[in-house]
PDB file of C-alpha atoms in Angstrom:
ATOM      1  CA  GLN A   1       0.074  -0.093   0.114  1.00  0.00           C
ATOM      2  CA  VAL A   2       1.570   3.482  -1.169  1.00  0.00           C
ATOM      3  CA  GLN A   3       1.619   6.353   1.388  1.00  0.00           C
ATOM      4  CA  LEU A   4       0.668   9.859   0.434  1.00  0.00           C
ATOM      5  CA  VAL A   5       1.582  13.082   2.209  1.00  0.00           C
ATOM      6  CA  GLU A   6       0.085  16.282   1.130  1.00  0.00           C
ATOM      7  CA  SER A   7       1.456  20.002   2.157  1.00  0.00           C
ATOM      8  CA  GLY A   8       1.044  23.443   1.041  1.00  0.00           C
ATOM      9  CA  GLY A   9      -2.571  24.176   2.439  1.00  0.00           C
ATOM     10  CA  ARG A  10      -2.942  27.431   4.187  1.00  0.00           C
ATOM     11  CA  LEU A  11      -4.913  30.515   4.459  1.00  0.00           C
ATOM     12  CA  VAL A  12      -5.215  32.678   1.506  1.00  0.00           C
ATOM     13  CA  ARG A  13      -7.313  35.533   0.275  1.00  0.00           C
ATOM     14  CA  ALA A  14      -9.950  35.194  -2.304  1.00  0.00           C
ATOM     15  CA  GLY A  15      -8.360  35.765  -5.861  1.00  0.00           C
ATOM     16  CA  GLY A  16      -5.186  34.555  -4.473  1.00  0.00           C
ATOM     17  CA  SER A  17      -3.161  31.323  -5.641  1.00  0.00           C
ATOM     18  CA  LEU A  18      -1.717  28.303  -3.917  1.00  0.00           C
ATOM     19  CA  ARG A  19       0.042  25.229  -4.795  1.00  0.00           C
ATOM     20  CA  LEU A  20      -0.396  21.923  -3.171  1.00  0.00           C
ATOM     21  CA  SER A  21       2.068  19.131  -3.364  1.00  0.00           C
ATOM     22  CA  CYS A  22       1.765  15.421  -2.518  1.00  0.00           C
ATOM     23  CA  VAL A  23       4.541  12.788  -2.044  1.00  0.00           C
ATOM     24  CA  LEU A  24       3.965   9.265  -2.656  1.00  0.00           C
ATOM     25  CA  SER A  25       6.235   6.650  -1.171  1.00  0.00           C
ATOM     26  CA  GLY A  26       6.034   2.753  -0.949  1.00  0.00           C
ATOM     27  CA  GLY A  27       5.477   2.441  -4.673  1.00  0.00           C
ATOM     28  CA  VAL A  28       6.819   3.482  -8.030  1.00  0.00           C
ATOM     29  CA  PHE A  29       5.021   7.057  -8.541  1.00  0.00           C
ATOM     30  CA  SER A  30       5.458   7.023 -12.172  1.00  0.00           C
ATOM     31  CA  LYS A  31       3.416   4.215 -12.476  1.00  0.00           C
ATOM     32  CA  TYR A  32       0.181   5.493 -10.781  1.00  0.00           C
ATOM     33  CA  PRO A  33      -2.764   7.775 -11.872  1.00  0.00           C
ATOM     34  CA  MET A  34      -3.122  10.413  -9.505  1.00  0.00           C
ATOM     35  CA  GLY A  35      -5.873  12.612  -8.223  1.00  0.00           C
ATOM     36  CA  TRP A  36      -6.966  15.323  -6.035  1.00  0.00           C
ATOM     37  CA  PHE A  37     -10.297  15.274  -3.910  1.00  0.00           C
ATOM     38  CA  ARG A  38     -11.547  17.949  -1.456  1.00  0.00           C
ATOM     39  CA  GLN A  39     -13.891  18.002   1.567  1.00  0.00           C
ATOM     40  CA  ALA A  40     -15.595  21.187   2.430  1.00  0.00           C
ATOM     41  CA  PRO A  41     -17.165  21.511   6.097  1.00  0.00           C
ATOM     42  CA  GLY A  42     -20.355  19.599   6.382  1.00  0.00           C
ATOM     43  CA  LYS A  43     -20.027  18.252   2.847  1.00  0.00           C
ATOM     44  CA  GLU A  44     -18.984  14.970   1.228  1.00  0.00           C
ATOM     45  CA  ARG A  45     -15.615  14.338  -0.279  1.00  0.00           C
ATOM     46  CA  GLU A  46     -15.576  15.722  -3.690  1.00  0.00           C
ATOM     47  CA  PHE A  47     -13.353  14.761  -6.767  1.00  0.00           C
ATOM     48  CA  VAL A  48     -11.401  17.619  -8.076  1.00  0.00           C
ATOM     49  CA  GLY A  49      -9.462  15.966 -11.065  1.00  0.00           C
ATOM     50  CA  GLY A  50      -6.907  13.534 -12.061  1.00  0.00           C
ATOM     51  CA  ILE A  51      -3.816  12.992 -14.083  1.00  0.00           C
ATOM     52  CA  SER A  52      -2.852   9.768 -16.067  1.00  0.00           C
ATOM     53  CA  TRP A  53       0.197   7.667 -15.180  1.00  0.00           C
ATOM     54  CA  ILE A  54       1.673   8.190 -18.617  1.00  0.00           C
ATOM     55  CA  GLY A  55       1.180  11.098 -21.276  1.00  0.00           C
ATOM     56  CA  GLY A  56       0.318  13.624 -18.303  1.00  0.00           C
ATOM     57  CA  TRP A  57      -3.201  13.941 -19.520  1.00  0.00           C
ATOM     58  CA  THR A  58      -5.323  15.542 -17.027  1.00  0.00           C
ATOM     59  CA  PHE A  59      -9.304  15.737 -16.124  1.00  0.00           C
ATOM     60  CA  LEU A  60     -10.788  18.496 -13.982  1.00  0.00           C
ATOM     61  CA  VAL A  61     -14.173  18.903 -12.687  1.00  0.00           C
ATOM     62  CA  ASP A  62     -16.067  21.910 -14.304  1.00  0.00           C
ATOM     63  CA  SER A  63     -16.165  23.825 -10.900  1.00  0.00           C
ATOM     64  CA  VAL A  64     -12.347  24.281 -11.325  1.00  0.00           C
ATOM     65  CA  LYS A  65     -11.645  23.988 -14.918  1.00  0.00           C
ATOM     66  CA  GLY A  66      -9.778  27.144 -15.962  1.00  0.00           C
ATOM     67  CA  ARG A  67      -8.683  27.978 -12.440  1.00  0.00           C
ATOM     68  CA  PHE A  68      -6.813  24.787 -11.150  1.00  0.00           C
ATOM     69  CA  THR A  69      -4.269  22.564 -12.871  1.00  0.00           C
ATOM     70  CA  ILE A  70      -2.901  19.265 -12.161  1.00  0.00           C
ATOM     71  CA  ASP A  71       0.835  18.247 -12.533  1.00  0.00           C
ATOM     72  CA  ARG A  72       3.260  15.558 -11.636  1.00  0.00           C
ATOM     73  CA  GLU A  73       7.160  15.435 -11.344  1.00  0.00           C
ATOM     74  CA  ASP A  74       7.931  11.702 -11.653  1.00  0.00           C
ATOM     75  CA  THR A  75      11.636  12.348 -10.744  1.00  0.00           C
ATOM     76  CA  LYS A  76      10.412  13.684  -7.324  1.00  0.00           C
ATOM     77  CA  SER A  77       7.570  11.337  -6.813  1.00  0.00           C
ATOM     78  CA  THR A  78       5.385  14.438  -6.446  1.00  0.00           C
ATOM     79  CA  LEU A  79       1.997  15.344  -7.416  1.00  0.00           C
ATOM     80  CA  TYR A  80       0.849  19.017  -7.724  1.00  0.00           C
ATOM     81  CA  LEU A  81      -2.328  21.047  -7.695  1.00  0.00           C
ATOM     82  CA  LYS A  82      -1.866  24.735  -8.669  1.00  0.00           C
ATOM     83  CA  MET A  83      -4.955  26.771  -7.735  1.00  0.00           C
ATOM     84  CA  ASN A  84      -5.604  30.206  -9.170  1.00  0.00           C
ATOM     85  CA  ASN A  85      -8.292  32.704  -8.630  1.00  0.00           C
ATOM     86  CA  LEU A  86      -9.352  30.931  -5.385  1.00  0.00           C
ATOM     87  CA  LYS A  87     -12.929  31.541  -4.003  1.00  0.00           C
ATOM     88  CA  PRO A  88     -14.390  31.001  -0.547  1.00  0.00           C
ATOM     89  CA  ASP A  89     -16.299  28.110  -1.894  1.00  0.00           C
ATOM     90  CA  ASP A  90     -12.738  26.439  -2.407  1.00  0.00           C
ATOM     91  CA  THR A  91     -12.204  26.247   1.192  1.00  0.00           C
ATOM     92  CA  ALA A  92     -11.767  22.546   2.179  1.00  0.00           C
ATOM     93  CA  VAL A  93      -9.316  19.754   3.139  1.00  0.00           C
ATOM     94  CA  TYR A  94      -7.486  18.732  -0.178  1.00  0.00           C
ATOM     95  CA  TYR A  95      -6.475  15.111  -0.532  1.00  0.00           C
ATOM     96  CA  CYS A  96      -4.438  13.436  -3.005  1.00  0.00           C
ATOM     97  CA  ALA A  97      -5.073  10.165  -4.363  1.00  0.00           C
ATOM     98  CA  ALA A  98      -3.288   7.164  -6.039  1.00  0.00           C
ATOM     99  CA  GLY A  99      -5.168   4.869  -8.582  1.00  0.00           C
ATOM    100  CA  ARG A 100      -4.298   1.447  -9.572  1.00  0.00           C
ATOM    101  CA  ALA A 101      -0.944   0.932 -10.952  1.00  0.00           C
ATOM    102  CA  GLN A 102      -0.707   1.322 -14.910  1.00  0.00           C
ATOM    103  CA  SER A 103      -4.437   1.813 -14.971  1.00  0.00           C
ATOM    104  CA  ASP A 104      -5.698   4.228 -17.795  1.00  0.00           C
ATOM    105  CA  ASP A 105      -8.555   5.347 -15.470  1.00  0.00           C
ATOM    106  CA  TYR A 106      -8.237   8.612 -13.852  1.00  0.00           C
ATOM    107  CA  ARG A 107     -11.278  10.693 -14.690  1.00  0.00           C
ATOM    108  CA  SER A 108     -13.597   9.703 -11.829  1.00  0.00           C
ATOM    109  CA  ALA A 109     -13.585   9.235  -8.111  1.00  0.00           C
ATOM    110  CA  ALA A 110     -13.960   5.507  -8.450  1.00  0.00           C
ATOM    111  CA  ASP A 111     -10.684   5.380 -10.214  1.00  0.00           C
ATOM    112  CA  PHE A 112      -8.671   5.885  -6.798  1.00  0.00           C
ATOM    113  CA  ASP A 113      -8.068   3.687  -3.824  1.00  0.00           C
ATOM    114  CA  SER A 114      -5.528   5.231  -1.664  1.00  0.00           C
ATOM    115  CA  TRP A 115      -5.601   8.710   0.003  1.00  0.00           C
ATOM    116  CA  GLY A 116      -3.357  10.895   2.136  1.00  0.00           C
ATOM    117  CA  GLN A 117      -4.611  12.474   5.315  1.00  0.00           C
ATOM    118  CA  GLY A 118      -5.162  15.923   3.542  1.00  0.00           C
ATOM    119  CA  THR A 119      -4.069  19.670   3.859  1.00  0.00           C
ATOM    120  CA  GLN A 120      -6.372  22.466   4.904  1.00  0.00           C
ATOM    121  CA  VAL A 121      -7.191  25.387   2.545  1.00  0.00           C
ATOM    122  CA  ILE A 122      -8.929  28.359   3.722  1.00  0.00           C
ATOM    123  CA  VAL A 123     -10.026  30.999   1.301  1.00  0.00           C
ATOM    124  CA  SER A 124     -11.188  34.276   3.125  1.00  0.00           C
ATOM    125  CA  SER A 125     -13.389  36.628   1.348  1.00  0.00           C
TER     126      SER A 125
END
């Protein structure tokens, strides 16, 4: 089982930017499709987007498309979520997730089965 550790969450003003990071250990990072989820207070965990294990193809849900980007740096076993033009509704605990090794599935929540412990993002108005 892989281990995932997120970092980078903090308090930021609306309109600001933030980059979250996630490091994977216990597996070969380059073989995993990766994703990001978030959970706002009082709400269920929401899938934000994913990136393929090869080719760097990405998928983002409509609510963040055009503002968020997902990237990966295989040499550092690190996944990134770059968030621009943040809104108070983006306030949540953000989790990274790993899918099944060498799977081509990365576009839905069901494609992921390992999660980190999360990092808190608070967007003030």
